Short mmCIF file of C-alpha atoms in Angstrom, two decimals:
data_model
loop_
_atom_site.label_atom_id
_atom_site.label_comp_id
_atom_site.label_asym_id
_atom_site.label_seq_id
_atom_site.Cartn_x
_atom_site.Cartn_y
_atom_site.Cartn_z
CA MET A 1191 6.13 -9.76 40.62
CA SER A 1192 6.99 -8.99 44.22
CA GLN A 1193 7.43 -5.37 45.27
CA SER A 1194 9.82 -6.54 48.06
CA PRO A 1195 12.36 -8.87 46.49
CA GLY A 1196 14.27 -9.61 49.70
CA PRO A 1197 18.03 -10.15 50.09
CA LEU A 1198 20.14 -10.51 46.98
CA SER A 1199 21.90 -13.78 46.23
CA PRO A 1200 25.59 -13.73 45.18
CA LEU A 1201 24.55 -13.97 41.52
CA GLU A 1202 22.16 -11.05 41.92
CA ASN A 1203 24.98 -8.88 43.24
CA GLN A 1204 26.29 -8.84 39.66
CA GLN A 1205 24.05 -6.00 38.47
CA SER A 1206 23.85 -4.09 35.21
CA ASP A 1207 21.63 -1.24 34.15
CA ALA A 1208 19.87 -0.25 30.95
CA ASP A 1209 17.23 2.21 29.86
CA VAL A 1210 14.79 -0.48 28.69
CA LEU A 1211 14.27 -4.21 29.13
CA VAL A 1212 12.49 -5.76 26.15
CA LEU A 1213 10.96 -9.11 27.05
CA GLY A 1214 10.62 -11.40 24.06
CA ALA A 1215 12.95 -11.84 21.07
CA GLY A 1216 10.39 -12.57 18.39
CA ILE A 1217 9.75 -10.18 15.52
CA ILE A 1218 7.83 -7.75 17.76
CA GLY A 1219 10.42 -7.59 20.55
CA VAL A 1220 13.41 -7.37 18.21
CA SER A 1221 11.72 -4.60 16.21
CA VAL A 1222 10.91 -2.65 19.39
CA ALA A 1223 14.52 -3.04 20.58
CA LEU A 1224 15.92 -1.78 17.27
CA HIS A 1225 13.68 1.26 17.12
CA LEU A 1226 14.40 2.21 20.74
CA GLN A 1227 18.11 1.79 20.07
CA LYS A 1228 17.84 4.13 17.07
CA ARG A 1229 16.45 6.75 19.43
CA GLY A 1230 19.40 6.55 21.77
CA LYS A 1231 18.10 4.09 24.35
CA SER A 1232 20.30 1.40 25.87
CA VAL A 1233 18.30 -1.81 25.51
CA VAL A 1234 18.62 -5.33 26.84
CA LEU A 1235 16.63 -7.93 24.91
CA ILE A 1236 15.68 -10.97 27.00
CA ASP A 1237 14.26 -14.33 25.95
CA ARG A 1238 14.56 -17.93 27.05
CA ARG A 1239 15.45 -18.89 23.47
CA ALA A 1240 17.43 -17.36 20.62
CA PRO A 1241 15.79 -14.61 18.52
CA GLY A 1242 13.13 -15.85 16.11
CA GLU A 1243 12.87 -19.40 17.46
CA GLU A 1244 9.30 -19.31 18.78
CA THR A 1245 6.13 -18.05 17.06
CA SER A 1246 8.10 -15.94 14.58
CA TYR A 1247 9.78 -19.05 13.19
CA GLY A 1248 6.67 -20.86 12.04
CA ASN A 1249 4.55 -18.46 10.03
CA ALA A 1250 3.84 -18.51 6.31
CA GLY A 1251 6.47 -15.87 5.55
CA LEU A 1252 3.98 -13.26 4.35
CA ILE A 1253 4.41 -9.54 4.92
CA GLU A 1254 0.76 -9.04 4.27
CA ARG A 1255 0.24 -5.59 2.81
CA ALA A 1256 -3.03 -6.76 1.21
CA SER A 1257 -4.79 -7.79 4.44
CA VAL A 1258 -6.54 -4.51 5.08
CA ILE A 1259 -9.67 -6.33 6.32
CA PRO A 1260 -8.98 -8.39 9.48
CA TYR A 1261 -9.89 -12.08 9.63
CA GLY A 1262 -13.34 -11.97 11.20
CA PHE A 1263 -15.62 -14.66 12.57
CA PRO A 1264 -17.52 -16.28 9.67
CA ARG A 1265 -21.22 -15.55 9.34
CA GLU A 1266 -22.22 -18.22 6.78
CA ILE A 1267 -24.34 -20.99 8.31
CA ALA A 1268 -22.71 -23.73 6.22
CA THR A 1269 -19.24 -22.64 7.28
CA LEU A 1270 -20.24 -22.44 10.93
CA LEU A 1271 -21.73 -25.94 10.83
CA LYS A 1272 -18.57 -27.30 9.23
CA TYR A 1273 -16.42 -25.69 11.92
CA ALA A 1274 -18.77 -26.78 14.73
CA THR A 1275 -18.42 -30.42 13.73
CA ASN A 1276 -14.62 -30.31 13.31
CA ARG A 1277 -14.95 -31.21 9.63
CA SER A 1278 -12.72 -28.44 8.33
CA ALA A 1279 -8.95 -28.24 8.21
CA ASP A 1280 -9.31 -24.44 8.50
CA VAL A 1281 -10.38 -24.63 12.13
CA ARG A 1282 -10.14 -27.42 14.66
CA PHE A 1283 -10.87 -27.34 18.38
CA HIS A 1284 -10.32 -29.64 21.31
CA TRP A 1285 -13.70 -30.50 22.83
CA THR A 1286 -12.36 -30.22 26.37
CA PHE A 1287 -11.04 -26.72 25.63
CA LEU A 1288 -14.22 -25.44 24.01
CA PRO A 1289 -15.96 -24.28 27.25
CA LYS A 1290 -12.89 -22.20 28.14
CA VAL A 1291 -12.67 -20.45 24.78
CA LEU A 1292 -16.42 -19.91 24.20
CA PRO A 1293 -16.54 -16.48 25.91
CA TRP A 1294 -13.66 -15.34 23.74
CA LEU A 1295 -15.34 -16.72 20.61
CA ALA A 1296 -18.59 -14.95 21.52
CA ARG A 1297 -16.77 -11.63 21.77
CA PHE A 1298 -14.92 -12.34 18.54
CA TRP A 1299 -18.27 -12.98 16.84
CA LEU A 1300 -19.65 -9.65 18.10
CA GLU A 1301 -16.54 -7.79 16.97
CA SER A 1302 -16.90 -9.33 13.50
CA SER A 1303 -20.15 -7.59 12.61
CA SER A 1304 -19.85 -5.64 9.38
CA ARG A 1305 -19.83 -2.28 11.18
CA ARG A 1306 -17.20 -3.27 13.73
CA LEU A 1307 -15.09 -5.04 11.12
CA ARG A 1308 -14.99 -1.83 9.06
CA ARG A 1309 -13.88 0.06 12.17
CA ALA A 1310 -11.17 -2.51 12.88
CA ALA A 1311 -9.97 -2.27 9.28
CA ALA A 1312 -9.71 1.52 9.55
CA ASP A 1313 -7.84 1.26 12.84
CA MET A 1314 -5.35 -1.29 11.49
CA LEU A 1315 -4.77 0.39 8.13
CA PRO A 1316 -1.92 2.72 9.26
CA LEU A 1317 0.09 -0.28 10.47
CA ILE A 1318 -0.73 -2.43 7.42
CA GLU A 1319 0.21 0.41 5.06
CA ARG A 1320 3.66 0.66 6.68
CA SER A 1321 4.30 -3.09 6.82
CA VAL A 1322 6.42 -3.58 3.71
CA THR A 1323 8.19 -0.20 3.84
CA GLU A 1324 9.24 -0.63 7.49
CA HIS A 1325 10.54 -4.14 6.78
CA THR A 1326 12.36 -2.88 3.70
CA ALA A 1327 14.11 -0.23 5.78
CA LEU A 1328 15.23 -2.71 8.44
CA MET A 1329 16.37 -5.24 5.83
CA SER A 1330 18.48 -2.55 4.20
CA GLU A 1331 20.05 -1.57 7.53
CA ALA A 1332 20.68 -5.22 8.37
CA GLY A 1333 22.33 -5.81 4.99
CA VAL A 1334 19.77 -8.42 3.91
CA PRO A 1335 17.57 -6.73 1.28
CA HIS A 1336 17.53 -10.04 -0.60
CA ARG A 1337 15.31 -11.50 2.14
CA ALA A 1338 12.22 -9.81 0.67
CA ARG A 1339 10.70 -11.37 -2.43
CA ARG A 1340 8.31 -8.95 -4.11
CA THR A 1341 6.28 -11.60 -5.92
CA GLY A 1342 3.13 -11.53 -3.79
CA TRP A 1343 1.08 -14.63 -3.05
CA VAL A 1344 -1.79 -16.57 -4.60
CA GLU A 1345 -5.22 -17.65 -3.35
CA ALA A 1346 -6.48 -20.55 -5.48
CA TYR A 1347 -10.15 -21.59 -5.67
CA ARG A 1348 -11.51 -24.94 -6.76
CA SER A 1349 -15.15 -24.01 -7.39
CA GLU A 1350 -16.62 -21.33 -9.64
CA LYS A 1351 -18.87 -20.19 -6.78
CA ALA A 1352 -15.95 -19.65 -4.40
CA PHE A 1353 -13.92 -17.89 -7.09
CA ALA A 1354 -16.84 -15.56 -7.90
CA ALA A 1355 -17.10 -14.60 -4.23
CA ALA A 1356 -13.33 -14.05 -4.09
CA LYS A 1357 -13.43 -11.74 -7.11
CA GLN A 1358 -16.16 -9.69 -5.47
CA ALA A 1359 -14.18 -9.47 -2.22
CA ALA A 1360 -11.04 -8.41 -4.08
CA ARG A 1361 -12.86 -5.65 -5.96
CA ALA A 1362 -14.19 -4.36 -2.65
CA LEU A 1363 -10.56 -3.48 -1.80
CA ASP A 1364 -10.09 -1.25 -4.84
CA ALA A 1365 -10.69 1.82 -2.66
CA PHE A 1366 -7.56 0.92 -0.67
CA GLY A 1367 -5.36 0.86 -3.77
CA ILE A 1368 -4.53 -2.83 -3.33
CA ARG A 1369 -3.08 -4.38 -6.48
CA TYR A 1370 -4.11 -7.85 -7.60
CA ASP A 1371 -4.58 -9.98 -10.70
CA LEU A 1372 -7.58 -12.23 -11.27
CA LEU A 1373 -6.33 -15.43 -12.88
CA GLY A 1374 -8.20 -17.98 -14.90
CA PRO A 1375 -6.94 -21.60 -14.99
CA GLN A 1376 -4.53 -20.97 -17.87
CA GLU A 1377 -3.13 -17.78 -16.32
CA LEU A 1378 -2.66 -19.58 -13.00
CA SER A 1379 -0.84 -22.39 -14.80
CA ALA A 1380 1.45 -19.85 -16.49
CA ARG A 1381 2.48 -18.42 -13.11
CA GLU A 1382 2.71 -21.81 -11.40
CA PRO A 1383 3.56 -24.36 -14.10
CA HIS A 1384 4.00 -27.22 -11.62
CA LEU A 1385 0.65 -26.73 -9.92
CA THR A 1386 -1.40 -29.74 -10.99
CA GLY A 1387 -4.75 -29.24 -9.26
CA HIS A 1388 -7.97 -28.35 -11.05
CA PHE A 1389 -8.72 -24.77 -10.00
CA ALA A 1390 -11.46 -22.50 -11.29
CA GLY A 1391 -9.26 -19.49 -10.77
CA ALA A 1392 -7.11 -17.53 -8.37
CA VAL A 1393 -6.40 -14.10 -6.93
CA HIS A 1394 -2.75 -13.08 -7.13
CA TRP A 1395 -2.09 -10.41 -4.48
CA LEU A 1396 0.78 -8.29 -5.78
CA ASP A 1397 1.60 -5.88 -2.94
CA PRO A 1398 2.72 -8.27 -0.16
CA ALA A 1399 6.34 -9.32 0.17
CA THR A 1400 7.33 -12.84 1.19
CA VAL A 1401 10.24 -14.26 3.19
CA ALA A 1402 11.75 -17.72 2.70
CA ASP A 1403 13.07 -17.96 6.26
CA PRO A 1404 11.07 -15.87 8.76
CA GLY A 1405 13.07 -17.06 11.75
CA GLY A 1406 16.28 -16.25 9.91
CA LEU A 1407 15.03 -12.75 9.17
CA VAL A 1408 14.38 -12.13 12.88
CA ALA A 1409 17.90 -13.42 13.62
CA ASP A 1410 19.27 -10.97 11.04
CA TYR A 1411 17.47 -8.09 12.74
CA ALA A 1412 18.77 -9.26 16.13
CA ALA A 1413 22.32 -9.36 14.73
CA LEU A 1414 21.91 -5.74 13.62
CA PHE A 1415 20.79 -4.88 17.16
CA THR A 1416 23.92 -6.44 18.69
CA ARG A 1417 26.23 -4.85 16.09
CA ARG A 1418 24.89 -1.50 17.19
CA GLY A 1419 25.73 -2.20 20.81
CA GLY A 1420 22.57 -3.92 22.02
CA THR A 1421 22.64 -6.79 24.49
CA ILE A 1422 20.74 -10.07 24.19
CA VAL A 1423 20.57 -12.39 27.19
CA ARG A 1424 18.83 -15.66 27.95
CA GLY A 1425 16.36 -15.51 30.81
CA ASP A 1426 12.85 -16.23 31.98
CA ALA A 1427 10.75 -13.09 31.64
CA ALA A 1428 8.34 -14.35 34.30
CA GLY A 1429 10.91 -13.24 36.88
CA LEU A 1430 10.30 -9.54 36.15
CA GLU A 1431 10.00 -7.49 39.36
CA ALA A 1432 9.36 -3.90 40.33
CA GLN A 1433 12.19 -2.61 42.54
CA ALA A 1434 12.42 0.95 43.84
CA GLY A 1435 10.74 2.48 40.79
CA ARG A 1436 12.68 0.37 38.31
CA TRP A 1437 12.12 -2.94 36.56
CA SER A 1438 14.43 -5.82 37.41
CA LEU A 1439 15.10 -9.33 36.12
CA LEU A 1440 17.66 -11.99 36.97
CA ALA A 1441 19.04 -13.32 33.69
CA ASP A 1442 22.28 -14.81 32.44
CA GLY A 1443 23.79 -14.81 35.92
CA ARG A 1444 23.19 -11.18 36.77
CA ARG A 1445 20.40 -8.86 37.81
CA ILE A 1446 19.47 -6.41 35.08
CA THR A 1447 17.51 -3.27 35.92
CA ALA A 1448 15.94 -0.56 33.80
CA GLY A 1449 13.58 2.34 34.14
CA GLU A 1450 11.22 0.85 31.58
CA ALA A 1451 10.21 -2.61 30.39
CA VAL A 1452 8.35 -3.79 27.30
CA VAL A 1453 6.28 -6.97 27.32
CA ALA A 1454 6.53 -8.45 23.80
CA LEU A 1455 6.08 -12.10 24.72
CA GLY A 1456 3.31 -12.94 22.28
CA PRO A 1457 1.26 -15.88 23.59
CA TRP A 1458 3.28 -15.89 26.85
CA SER A 1459 2.52 -12.27 27.70
CA ASP A 1460 0.03 -13.41 30.33
CA THR A 1461 2.95 -14.52 32.52
CA ILE A 1462 3.55 -10.81 33.13
CA TYR A 1463 0.20 -9.08 32.98
CA LYS A 1464 -1.89 -11.59 34.94
CA PRO A 1465 0.16 -11.39 38.18
CA LEU A 1466 -0.04 -7.60 37.89
CA GLY A 1467 -3.83 -7.76 37.89
CA TYR A 1468 -4.61 -6.94 34.26
CA ARG A 1469 -7.57 -8.71 32.68
CA ILE A 1470 -6.87 -9.02 28.96
CA PRO A 1471 -8.87 -11.38 26.70
CA LEU A 1472 -5.80 -12.89 25.03
CA ALA A 1473 -6.42 -16.21 23.31
CA VAL A 1474 -4.05 -18.53 21.50
CA LYS A 1475 -4.63 -19.99 18.06
CA ARG A 1476 -2.22 -22.85 17.56
CA GLY A 1477 -0.88 -23.80 14.15
CA TYR A 1478 1.46 -26.32 12.55
CA HIS A 1479 3.84 -26.62 9.66
CA VAL A 1480 6.03 -29.26 8.08
CA HIS A 1481 8.64 -28.92 5.32
CA ILE A 1482 8.47 -31.26 2.34
CA GLU A 1483 11.01 -31.61 -0.43
CA PRO A 1484 9.74 -30.75 -3.92
CA ALA A 1485 9.80 -33.79 -6.17
CA GLY A 1486 12.14 -33.78 -9.14
CA ASP A 1487 12.67 -30.32 -10.57
CA ALA A 1488 9.30 -28.93 -9.43
CA VAL A 1489 9.37 -25.26 -8.44
CA LEU A 1490 6.77 -23.25 -6.54
CA ASN A 1491 7.11 -19.56 -7.44
CA HIS A 1492 4.72 -18.07 -4.88
CA PRO A 1493 3.03 -19.03 -1.65
CA VAL A 1494 -0.24 -20.64 -2.68
CA VAL A 1495 -3.33 -21.04 -0.51
CA ASP A 1496 -5.70 -23.87 -1.40
CA VAL A 1497 -8.62 -21.96 0.09
CA GLU A 1498 -11.26 -24.66 0.11
CA ARG A 1499 -8.93 -27.28 1.59
CA GLY A 1500 -7.56 -25.00 4.31
CA TYR A 1501 -3.76 -25.01 3.92
CA LEU A 1502 -0.93 -23.01 2.39
CA LEU A 1503 2.17 -24.11 0.49
CA ALA A 1504 5.12 -21.71 0.65
CA PRO A 1505 8.56 -22.04 -0.95
CA MET A 1506 11.01 -21.84 1.95
CA THR A 1507 14.72 -22.33 2.50
CA ARG A 1508 14.16 -25.82 3.92
CA GLY A 1509 11.69 -26.93 1.25
CA ILE A 1510 8.00 -26.44 0.62
CA ARG A 1511 6.36 -25.42 3.89
CA LEU A 1512 2.88 -26.83 4.40
CA THR A 1513 1.11 -24.66 6.96
CA THR A 1514 -2.24 -25.39 8.58
CA GLY A 1515 -5.19 -23.37 9.78
CA ILE A 1516 -6.26 -22.68 13.36
CA GLU A 1517 -6.36 -25.07 16.30
CA PHE A 1518 -8.15 -23.97 19.47
CA ALA A 1519 -6.45 -25.73 22.36
CA ALA A 1520 -4.62 -24.78 25.54
CA ARG A 1521 -1.29 -23.17 24.69
CA ASP A 1522 0.79 -25.75 26.52
CA ASP A 1523 -1.17 -28.90 25.65
CA ALA A 1524 0.65 -31.63 23.73
CA ALA A 1525 0.82 -31.15 19.98
CA SER A 1526 -1.91 -32.77 17.89
CA PRO A 1527 -1.02 -32.13 14.25
CA VAL A 1528 -4.21 -33.64 12.82
CA GLN A 1529 -4.57 -30.78 10.35
CA VAL A 1530 -1.20 -31.58 8.79
CA ASP A 1531 -2.31 -35.15 8.17
CA GLN A 1532 -5.65 -33.92 6.82
CA THR A 1533 -4.16 -31.52 4.32
CA GLU A 1534 -0.97 -33.23 3.17
CA PRO A 1535 -2.77 -35.59 0.74
CA HIS A 1536 -4.50 -32.59 -0.86
CA ALA A 1537 -1.18 -30.79 -1.13
CA ARG A 1538 0.44 -33.78 -2.80
CA ALA A 1539 -2.44 -33.89 -5.28
CA ILE A 1540 -1.79 -30.34 -6.51
CA PHE A 1541 2.01 -30.11 -6.37
CA PRO A 1542 4.82 -32.68 -6.81
CA LEU A 1543 6.12 -33.36 -3.31
CA GLY A 1544 8.73 -35.82 -2.07
CA ARG A 1545 9.66 -36.78 1.47
CA ARG A 1546 9.11 -34.77 4.61
CA VAL A 1547 12.19 -32.89 5.73
CA GLU A 1548 11.21 -33.30 9.40
CA GLN A 1549 8.93 -36.11 10.55
CA THR A 1550 7.53 -34.21 13.52
CA PRO A 1551 5.57 -31.11 12.52
CA TRP A 1552 6.41 -27.83 14.22
CA MET A 1553 3.74 -26.28 16.44
CA GLY A 1554 3.40 -22.60 17.25
CA ALA A 1555 0.92 -20.30 18.97
CA ARG A 1556 -0.57 -17.06 17.64
CA PRO A 1557 -1.54 -14.46 20.29
CA CYS A 1558 -5.00 -13.14 19.41
CA LEU A 1559 -7.39 -10.53 20.78
CA PRO A 1560 -11.11 -10.65 19.95
CA ASP A 1561 -11.29 -7.13 18.47
CA MET A 1562 -8.53 -7.98 15.97
CA ARG A 1563 -6.21 -5.18 17.15
CA PRO A 1564 -2.96 -5.63 19.09
CA ILE A 1565 -2.15 -3.93 22.37
CA ILE A 1566 0.55 -1.31 21.81
CA GLY A 1567 1.13 1.20 24.57
CA PRO A 1568 1.57 1.76 28.31
CA ALA A 1569 0.29 -0.42 31.14
CA PRO A 1570 -2.13 1.97 32.85
CA ARG A 1571 -1.31 1.16 36.48
CA HIS A 1572 2.44 0.53 36.31
CA LYS A 1573 4.81 3.33 35.46
CA GLY A 1574 7.44 2.42 32.91
CA LEU A 1575 5.74 -0.79 31.76
CA TRP A 1576 4.70 -1.07 28.12
CA PHE A 1577 2.81 -3.73 26.16
CA ALA A 1578 3.28 -4.88 22.55
CA PHE A 1579 1.46 -8.14 21.83
CA GLY A 1580 -1.71 -9.67 20.42
CA HIS A 1581 -1.02 -9.24 16.70
CA ASN A 1582 -3.26 -12.14 15.71
CA HIS A 1583 -2.03 -13.65 12.41
CA HIS A 1584 0.13 -10.65 11.53
CA GLY A 1585 3.12 -10.60 13.85
CA LEU A 1586 5.67 -10.85 11.05
CA THR A 1587 3.73 -8.33 8.98
CA LEU A 1588 3.41 -5.74 11.72
CA GLY A 1589 6.62 -6.20 13.73
CA PRO A 1590 8.71 -3.28 12.40
CA ALA A 1591 5.71 -0.91 12.23
CA THR A 1592 4.82 -1.80 15.82
CA GLY A 1593 8.41 -1.29 16.92
CA ARG A 1594 8.50 2.15 15.39
CA LEU A 1595 5.13 3.20 16.83
CA LEU A 1596 5.95 2.06 20.36
CA ALA A 1597 9.43 3.59 20.30
CA GLU A 1598 7.95 6.91 19.18
CA MET A 1599 5.47 6.77 22.06
CA MET A 1600 8.14 5.87 24.61
CA THR A 1601 10.53 8.64 23.54
CA GLY A 1602 7.97 11.43 23.21
CA GLU A 1603 8.01 11.69 19.43
CA THR A 1604 4.85 12.34 17.46
CA PRO A 1605 3.67 8.83 16.53
CA PHE A 1606 3.29 8.13 12.82
CA ALA A 1607 -0.19 6.71 13.60
CA ASP A 1608 -2.80 7.37 16.24
CA PRO A 1609 -2.06 4.80 18.99
CA ALA A 1610 -5.50 5.12 20.62
CA PRO A 1611 -7.06 2.07 18.88
CA TYR A 1612 -4.33 -0.16 20.36
CA ALA A 1613 -4.55 1.10 23.93
CA MET A 1614 -5.00 -1.44 26.72
CA SER A 1615 -7.69 0.75 28.27
CA ARG A 1616 -10.24 -0.57 25.74
CA PHE A 1617 -10.41 -3.71 27.88
CA GLY A 1618 -11.11 -1.80 31.09
#
C-alpha cells in the first residue's frame, strides 16, 4: 500500500485506465461491477481466480428472502453447553483458535440481545426485501431466468418440542408478510416423497428462490459484464496502491489505474484494509460441502435442513449437496471436514444417497461481522476507496442488492435504502 511506488518495471509501463477497480469476483464484486457499468462507469474486475470460484461457489444456493431476522448468538443454556463441548455439527471450533476469536464472539453475543437483534433486523430488511427481485432482474438481463427456482426451502424438525418452537418463530414473522406452510409428517412426505426420516413436522418457506449452481450463476453475471464491455483480469488485489490521487494495481501484465476502487474480497478483505490502518472486527466462519449422487431414482424437490442434526441437503447440478454448519478456525488453516463426516450418516438415513461425487469436501469461508450487518460504503480516510464485504451467511442473497446500493452511492443517485446502518464508521 505504498504511497511512493518507485520506478516502473517494463511490465508496469503497459498501463490502462478505468473509472473503477473492483477487487473480488464473487457475487458481491460482480454485482457491484454490473451496477456501476449500468451507470456509465468503465470498470475493471480483478481476482486471482475466475468469477464465482471462491466463497460464492460453495453456499447452499438460497436467495433467502425469508431471513428477516439475522442469525444471532444462541441464548439457551443447553445449546451453549453443546457448542462449548464441540458436540454439535452446527458449530465446531479449533481449541487453539478459540482465544483469538473469543473477543469477536463476546461482541457477537452482546449484539444478539433481543433489542439489538430487532434493530439489526430492521436495518437489514431493505436489502432482504430486494434480494429476489434484484436477482430476478440480473438473471433476466443475463439471459438465465431459468436459474431461479421459486420453490422455497424446507426446515425439518425431528422432535415435537423443536417443531412447536419453530411454529412460534415462524408466526412471529407474520408482520413482515413472509409466506410459509406448516407441514405435518404426511404433508412433508407429499412434498418430499423420498425423504425417509421420522420428522415431527417442517416449515416450508415459500418466498426464497434457490439456485442449483451458485458459482455458475456468478459466472453468468460476469459474462453479462464482459458482453457489455467490462474487463476481467487475473491479479492479486493485495498489490493495490495509491498513486497520485488514483488507485493502481499490477495485474495481467499491465498496471491498471482508476479514480476509485471497491474492496469486495469477502474473507480476504483484510489484505487491503489492515495495511491502510482500519480496525474492522471481521471474522471468518468456515464451512464445507460435498456432492453425493442420489440413489436410484430418488429426487429431492427442495433444499431441506435437518435442523437438529445441523446440515442441509440441496439438489444441485452436480448431485445432492450436503452442506455443514460453522467452523471457527483460522481462514488459511488446513481443512478439517469433521462436520461432513459427522452429518453424512444422518443424511443417508433420511434420503437415498449413493457415492460421493468428489472424495475431498470443498471448504469455504464466510466473512462475518459481529453486528450482523455488512460494510457498504466509503473508506473514511481514503478518497475513492469503497468497501462492500462482511455479508455473513447471505452473500449470494444480498449480492445484487448490495451492488445496486453501492453503485447508487458512488454515482450520486438517491440510494434505494438508507446506507447509514452499513457504514464503516460504526466501528470507529
